[in-house]
Amino acid sequence: MLTELLPPRPGSGLAVDWSAVEEAWELEFPSDYKNLIARYGEVVLGDYLSVMAPDTVTPDTWEQVDAARASMGYVTADTRGTWEDTEPTGIDAEPEELVTWGVASNASHFFCWLTRGKPEQWPVLVFTHDDDVWTQHDVGMAEFLVHLLTAQPGVEMMADSPLWGDRSPSYVNAEERRRARGT
C-alpha cells in the first residue's frame, strides 16, 4: 500500500550493508524498514518527516565518531534522553529499547520503534514535543505511514501534520537533495 501512495522512482533506493549495521546496533531491523530504504533511500516525506537511513554509528558510538546530528545514532541518543526527561506514563519501555527511525523537520516529533520482541512486531512510538507526550501505535513503521497518509483512525494525534491525509505527498531522498544543492 505504501508504494501505491509513494511510487518509487528509479534509482531512489539505497544499498545498505545490513550485516554491518545490525552487528553494530546488536539488533535486526524490521523488513518494512529495510524495504523502504531499498526503494526510497533516506527520504523526506512532504518536506516534513525524515526517514533516516541506518549506519554503523549507534547511540553509544556517535560521540566517538563525531556523527552528524541527523544520523540515526545521534537522534536515537537524543530520543532516549528525551524519554528519561519526560518520564512517560502508560508505556512500558526502557530508554535503550528505543530506536528512532524518523524525525519531523521542525523536530516537533520523534518516530521510534520499541525494540522488544520480534522486529516485525515492534510498535511505533511517537513523541510530540509540543505536549511532551508519547503515544504507542501497535503497527509497524510502513503501516504507521500508510495510516498517517490516509488519515486512518489510531494516528489522530498527527492530524496537525502536513502529511495527514496526503495520499500523494512529495518526497525527496538524500541523493536528490545533494544533487539539488550541487554537492
PDB file of C-alpha atoms in Angstrom:
ATOM      1  CA  MET A   1       0.000   0.000   0.000  1.00  0.00           C
ATOM      2  CA  LEU A   2       2.841   2.451   0.776  1.00  0.00           C
ATOM      3  CA  THR A   3       4.262   2.071  -2.731  1.00  0.00           C
ATOM      4  CA  GLU A   4       0.824   2.988  -4.136  1.00  0.00           C
ATOM      5  CA  LEU A   5       0.888   6.244  -2.162  1.00  0.00           C
ATOM      6  CA  LEU A   6       4.595   6.860  -2.829  1.00  0.00           C
ATOM      7  CA  PRO A   7       5.520   5.340  -6.177  1.00  0.00           C
ATOM      8  CA  PRO A   8       9.286   4.694  -6.024  1.00  0.00           C
ATOM      9  CA  ARG A   9      11.411   6.459  -8.614  1.00  0.00           C
ATOM     10  CA  PRO A  10      14.159   4.520 -10.385  1.00  0.00           C
ATOM     11  CA  GLY A  11      17.482   4.909  -8.611  1.00  0.00           C
ATOM     12  CA  SER A  12      15.947   6.250  -5.395  1.00  0.00           C
ATOM     13  CA  GLY A  13      16.861   3.316  -3.213  1.00  0.00           C
ATOM     14  CA  LEU A  14      19.874   2.937  -1.008  1.00  0.00           C
ATOM     15  CA  ALA A  15      22.063  -0.146  -0.682  1.00  0.00           C
ATOM     16  CA  VAL A  16      22.843  -0.839   2.971  1.00  0.00           C
ATOM     17  CA  ASP A  17      25.275  -3.338   4.438  1.00  0.00           C
ATOM     18  CA  TRP A  18      22.630  -4.714   6.782  1.00  0.00           C
ATOM     19  CA  SER A  19      25.023  -7.242   8.326  1.00  0.00           C
ATOM     20  CA  ALA A  20      27.385  -4.475   9.460  1.00  0.00           C
ATOM     21  CA  VAL A  21      24.551  -2.196  10.603  1.00  0.00           C
ATOM     22  CA  GLU A  22      22.771  -4.914  12.550  1.00  0.00           C
ATOM     23  CA  GLU A  23      26.025  -6.067  14.126  1.00  0.00           C
ATOM     24  CA  ALA A  24      26.803  -2.502  15.259  1.00  0.00           C
ATOM     25  CA  TRP A  25      23.288  -1.957  16.632  1.00  0.00           C
ATOM     26  CA  GLU A  26      23.085  -5.514  18.040  1.00  0.00           C
ATOM     27  CA  LEU A  27      19.599  -5.985  16.622  1.00  0.00           C
ATOM     28  CA  GLU A  28      17.798  -6.932  13.439  1.00  0.00           C
ATOM     29  CA  PHE A  29      15.812  -4.183  11.724  1.00  0.00           C
ATOM     30  CA  PRO A  30      12.225  -4.800  10.523  1.00  0.00           C
ATOM     31  CA  SER A  31      11.732  -5.849   6.900  1.00  0.00           C
ATOM     32  CA  ASP A  32       9.299  -2.996   6.142  1.00  0.00           C
ATOM     33  CA  TYR A  33      12.036  -0.511   7.066  1.00  0.00           C
ATOM     34  CA  LYS A  34      14.640  -2.375   5.021  1.00  0.00           C
ATOM     35  CA  ASN A  35      12.250  -2.361   2.048  1.00  0.00           C
ATOM     36  CA  LEU A  36      11.549   1.352   2.426  1.00  0.00           C
ATOM     37  CA  ILE A  37      15.276   2.174   2.483  1.00  0.00           C
ATOM     38  CA  ALA A  38      15.865  -0.129  -0.526  1.00  0.00           C
ATOM     39  CA  ARG A  39      13.104   1.636  -2.510  1.00  0.00           C
ATOM     40  CA  TYR A  40      13.449   5.263  -1.400  1.00  0.00           C
ATOM     41  CA  GLY A  41      16.738   5.644   0.470  1.00  0.00           C
ATOM     42  CA  GLU A  42      16.981   8.195   3.240  1.00  0.00           C
ATOM     43  CA  VAL A  43      13.861  10.155   2.406  1.00  0.00           C
ATOM     44  CA  VAL A  44      11.930  13.256   3.426  1.00  0.00           C
ATOM     45  CA  LEU A  45       8.166  12.927   3.019  1.00  0.00           C
ATOM     46  CA  GLY A  46       6.205  16.088   2.271  1.00  0.00           C
ATOM     47  CA  ASP A  47       9.029  18.360   3.465  1.00  0.00           C
ATOM     48  CA  TYR A  48       8.073  17.166   6.949  1.00  0.00           C
ATOM     49  CA  LEU A  49       9.096  13.664   8.031  1.00  0.00           C
ATOM     50  CA  SER A  50      12.664  12.490   7.519  1.00  0.00           C
ATOM     51  CA  VAL A  51      13.080   8.730   7.489  1.00  0.00           C
ATOM     52  CA  MET A  52      16.714   8.173   8.404  1.00  0.00           C
ATOM     53  CA  ALA A  53      18.939   5.580   6.812  1.00  0.00           C
ATOM     54  CA  PRO A  54      20.891   3.427   9.226  1.00  0.00           C
ATOM     55  CA  ASP A  55      24.630   3.191   9.501  1.00  0.00           C
ATOM     56  CA  THR A  56      27.065   1.650  11.932  1.00  0.00           C
ATOM     57  CA  VAL A  57      27.026   4.722  14.188  1.00  0.00           C
ATOM     58  CA  THR A  58      24.885   3.906  17.223  1.00  0.00           C
ATOM     59  CA  PRO A  59      23.632   5.840  20.245  1.00  0.00           C
ATOM     60  CA  ASP A  60      26.661   4.504  22.122  1.00  0.00           C
ATOM     61  CA  THR A  61      29.238   5.478  19.479  1.00  0.00           C
ATOM     62  CA  TRP A  62      28.005   8.711  17.879  1.00  0.00           C
ATOM     63  CA  GLU A  63      30.235  10.908  20.069  1.00  0.00           C
ATOM     64  CA  GLN A  64      33.319   8.822  19.297  1.00  0.00           C
ATOM     65  CA  VAL A  65      32.966   9.348  15.556  1.00  0.00           C
ATOM     66  CA  ASP A  66      31.558  12.880  15.713  1.00  0.00           C
ATOM     67  CA  ALA A  67      28.425  11.789  13.864  1.00  0.00           C
ATOM     68  CA  ALA A  68      26.163  14.270  12.136  1.00  0.00           C
ATOM     69  CA  ARG A  69      23.214  15.467  14.180  1.00  0.00           C
ATOM     70  CA  ALA A  70      20.931  13.909  11.596  1.00  0.00           C
ATOM     71  CA  SER A  71      22.376  10.411  11.987  1.00  0.00           C
ATOM     72  CA  MET A  72      20.186   7.658  13.344  1.00  0.00           C
ATOM     73  CA  GLY A  73      22.646   7.046  16.196  1.00  0.00           C
ATOM     74  CA  TYR A  74      22.702  10.696  17.276  1.00  0.00           C
ATOM     75  CA  VAL A  75      18.923  11.151  17.051  1.00  0.00           C
ATOM     76  CA  THR A  76      18.303   7.891  18.894  1.00  0.00           C
ATOM     77  CA  ALA A  77      20.616   9.039  21.710  1.00  0.00           C
ATOM     78  CA  ASP A  78      18.641  12.300  21.868  1.00  0.00           C
ATOM     79  CA  THR A  79      15.336  10.417  21.861  1.00  0.00           C
ATOM     80  CA  ARG A  80      16.471   8.177  24.705  1.00  0.00           C
ATOM     81  CA  GLY A  81      17.426  11.246  26.731  1.00  0.00           C
ATOM     82  CA  THR A  82      14.014  12.750  25.997  1.00  0.00           C
ATOM     83  CA  TRP A  83      12.369   9.522  27.189  1.00  0.00           C
ATOM     84  CA  GLU A  84      14.214   9.782  30.504  1.00  0.00           C
ATOM     85  CA  ASP A  85      13.428  13.504  30.860  1.00  0.00           C
ATOM     86  CA  THR A  86       9.703  13.209  30.139  1.00  0.00           C
ATOM     87  CA  GLU A  87       9.004  10.142  32.285  1.00  0.00           C
ATOM     88  CA  PRO A  88       6.239   8.778  30.039  1.00  0.00           C
ATOM     89  CA  THR A  89       3.295   7.016  31.600  1.00  0.00           C
ATOM     90  CA  GLY A  90       1.295   4.163  30.166  1.00  0.00           C
ATOM     91  CA  ILE A  91       4.139   2.788  28.030  1.00  0.00           C
ATOM     92  CA  ASP A  92       6.352   0.070  29.464  1.00  0.00           C
ATOM     93  CA  ALA A  93       9.790   0.655  27.971  1.00  0.00           C
ATOM     94  CA  GLU A  94      13.375   1.377  28.868  1.00  0.00           C
ATOM     95  CA  PRO A  95      15.309   4.114  27.036  1.00  0.00           C
ATOM     96  CA  GLU A  96      17.745   1.617  25.494  1.00  0.00           C
ATOM     97  CA  GLU A  97      14.790  -0.159  23.837  1.00  0.00           C
ATOM     98  CA  LEU A  98      14.059   2.884  21.644  1.00  0.00           C
ATOM     99  CA  VAL A  99      15.477   3.298  18.148  1.00  0.00           C
ATOM    100  CA  THR A 100      14.468   6.404  16.218  1.00  0.00           C
ATOM    101  CA  TRP A 101      13.719   5.903  12.524  1.00  0.00           C
ATOM    102  CA  GLY A 102      12.250   9.319  11.747  1.00  0.00           C
ATOM    103  CA  VAL A 103      12.048  12.914  12.864  1.00  0.00           C
ATOM    104  CA  ALA A 104       9.866  15.849  11.872  1.00  0.00           C
ATOM    105  CA  SER A 105      11.665  18.630  10.010  1.00  0.00           C
ATOM    106  CA  ASN A 106      10.877  21.061  12.821  1.00  0.00           C
ATOM    107  CA  ALA A 107      11.856  18.423  15.447  1.00  0.00           C
ATOM    108  CA  SER A 108       8.297  18.512  16.802  1.00  0.00           C
ATOM    109  CA  HIS A 109       8.011  14.725  16.589  1.00  0.00           C
ATOM    110  CA  PHE A 110      10.323  11.747  17.034  1.00  0.00           C
ATOM    111  CA  PHE A 111       9.234   8.468  15.418  1.00  0.00           C
ATOM    112  CA  CYS A 112      10.701   5.362  17.070  1.00  0.00           C
ATOM    113  CA  TRP A 113      10.407   1.659  17.483  1.00  0.00           C
ATOM    114  CA  LEU A 114      10.062  -0.070  20.797  1.00  0.00           C
ATOM    115  CA  THR A 115      12.585  -2.832  20.041  1.00  0.00           C
ATOM    116  CA  ARG A 116      11.089  -5.518  22.213  1.00  0.00           C
ATOM    117  CA  GLY A 117      10.272  -8.900  20.711  1.00  0.00           C
ATOM    118  CA  LYS A 118      10.472  -9.753  17.036  1.00  0.00           C
ATOM    119  CA  PRO A 119      11.312  -6.821  14.698  1.00  0.00           C
ATOM    120  CA  GLU A 120       8.178  -7.419  12.607  1.00  0.00           C
ATOM    121  CA  GLN A 121       6.097  -6.784  15.733  1.00  0.00           C
ATOM    122  CA  TRP A 122       7.835  -3.642  17.021  1.00  0.00           C
ATOM    123  CA  PRO A 123       5.285  -0.923  17.715  1.00  0.00           C
ATOM    124  CA  VAL A 124       5.877   2.671  16.693  1.00  0.00           C
ATOM    125  CA  LEU A 125       6.266   5.231  19.462  1.00  0.00           C
ATOM    126  CA  VAL A 126       5.776   8.901  18.659  1.00  0.00           C
ATOM    127  CA  PHE A 127       6.983  11.730  20.852  1.00  0.00           C
ATOM    128  CA  THR A 128       5.258  15.092  20.457  1.00  0.00           C
ATOM    129  CA  HIS A 129       7.461  17.928  21.714  1.00  0.00           C
ATOM    130  CA  ASP A 130       4.638  20.452  21.942  1.00  0.00           C
ATOM    131  CA  ASP A 131       2.882  18.415  24.624  1.00  0.00           C
ATOM    132  CA  ASP A 132       5.797  16.252  25.862  1.00  0.00           C
ATOM    133  CA  VAL A 133       3.559  13.255  25.161  1.00  0.00           C
ATOM    134  CA  TRP A 134       4.480   9.772  23.962  1.00  0.00           C
ATOM    135  CA  THR A 135       1.958   7.614  22.103  1.00  0.00           C
ATOM    136  CA  GLN A 136       2.249   3.964  21.165  1.00  0.00           C
ATOM    137  CA  HIS A 137       0.903   2.610  17.889  1.00  0.00           C
ATOM    138  CA  ASP A 138       0.780  -1.162  17.623  1.00  0.00           C
ATOM    139  CA  VAL A 139       1.638  -1.233  13.929  1.00  0.00           C
ATOM    140  CA  GLY A 140       4.910  -1.347  12.024  1.00  0.00           C
ATOM    141  CA  MET A 141       6.624   1.677  10.533  1.00  0.00           C
ATOM    142  CA  ALA A 142       5.247   1.286   6.978  1.00  0.00           C
ATOM    143  CA  GLU A 143       1.722   0.670   8.236  1.00  0.00           C
ATOM    144  CA  PHE A 144       2.010   3.719  10.505  1.00  0.00           C
ATOM    145  CA  LEU A 145       2.971   5.828   7.469  1.00  0.00           C
ATOM    146  CA  VAL A 146       0.024   4.457   5.478  1.00  0.00           C
ATOM    147  CA  HIS A 147      -2.328   5.284   8.382  1.00  0.00           C
ATOM    148  CA  LEU A 148      -0.904   8.822   8.516  1.00  0.00           C
ATOM    149  CA  LEU A 149      -1.123   9.405   4.746  1.00  0.00           C
ATOM    150  CA  THR A 150      -4.677   8.065   4.571  1.00  0.00           C
ATOM    151  CA  ALA A 151      -5.879   9.733   7.810  1.00  0.00           C
ATOM    152  CA  GLN A 152      -6.906   6.426   9.361  1.00  0.00           C
ATOM    153  CA  PRO A 153      -8.097   6.079  12.949  1.00  0.00           C
ATOM    154  CA  GLY A 154      -5.414   5.450  15.525  1.00  0.00           C
ATOM    155  CA  VAL A 155      -2.998   8.195  14.493  1.00  0.00           C
ATOM    156  CA  GLU A 156      -5.228  11.232  15.049  1.00  0.00           C
ATOM    157  CA  MET A 157      -2.512  12.787  17.195  1.00  0.00           C
ATOM    158  CA  MET A 158      -0.811  13.507  13.834  1.00  0.00           C
ATOM    159  CA  ALA A 159      -3.841  15.371  12.424  1.00  0.00           C
ATOM    160  CA  ASP A 160      -1.938  18.687  12.527  1.00  0.00           C
ATOM    161  CA  SER A 161       0.869  17.172  10.459  1.00  0.00           C
ATOM    162  CA  PRO A 162       1.194  18.268   6.824  1.00  0.00           C
ATOM    163  CA  LEU A 163       1.139  14.563   5.911  1.00  0.00           C
ATOM    164  CA  TRP A 164      -2.257  13.876   7.498  1.00  0.00           C
ATOM    165  CA  GLY A 165      -4.454  12.521   4.722  1.00  0.00           C
ATOM    166  CA  ASP A 166      -1.959  13.439   1.981  1.00  0.00           C
ATOM    167  CA  ARG A 167      -2.429  10.485  -0.350  1.00  0.00           C
ATOM    168  CA  SER A 168       0.269  11.676  -2.747  1.00  0.00           C
ATOM    169  CA  PRO A 169       2.918  13.501  -0.744  1.00  0.00           C
ATOM    170  CA  SER A 170       6.052  14.830  -2.317  1.00  0.00           C
ATOM    171  CA  TYR A 171       9.249  13.104  -1.378  1.00  0.00           C
ATOM    172  CA  VAL A 172      12.927  13.564  -1.983  1.00  0.00           C
ATOM    173  CA  ASN A 173      15.781  11.301  -0.975  1.00  0.00           C
ATOM    174  CA  ALA A 174      19.230  12.250   0.287  1.00  0.00           C
ATOM    175  CA  GLU A 175      20.884  11.809  -3.124  1.00  0.00           C
ATOM    176  CA  GLU A 176      18.305  14.058  -4.799  1.00  0.00           C
ATOM    177  CA  ARG A 177      18.850  16.709  -2.089  1.00  0.00           C
ATOM    178  CA  ARG A 178      22.634  16.574  -2.652  1.00  0.00           C
ATOM    179  CA  ARG A 179      22.191  16.992  -6.418  1.00  0.00           C
ATOM    180  CA  ALA A 180      19.827  19.918  -5.897  1.00  0.00           C
ATOM    181  CA  ARG A 181      22.405  21.630  -3.642  1.00  0.00           C
ATOM    182  CA  GLY A 182      25.148  20.907  -6.162  1.00  0.00           C
ATOM    183  CA  THR A 183      27.262  18.909  -3.702  1.00  0.00           C
TER     184      THR A 183
END
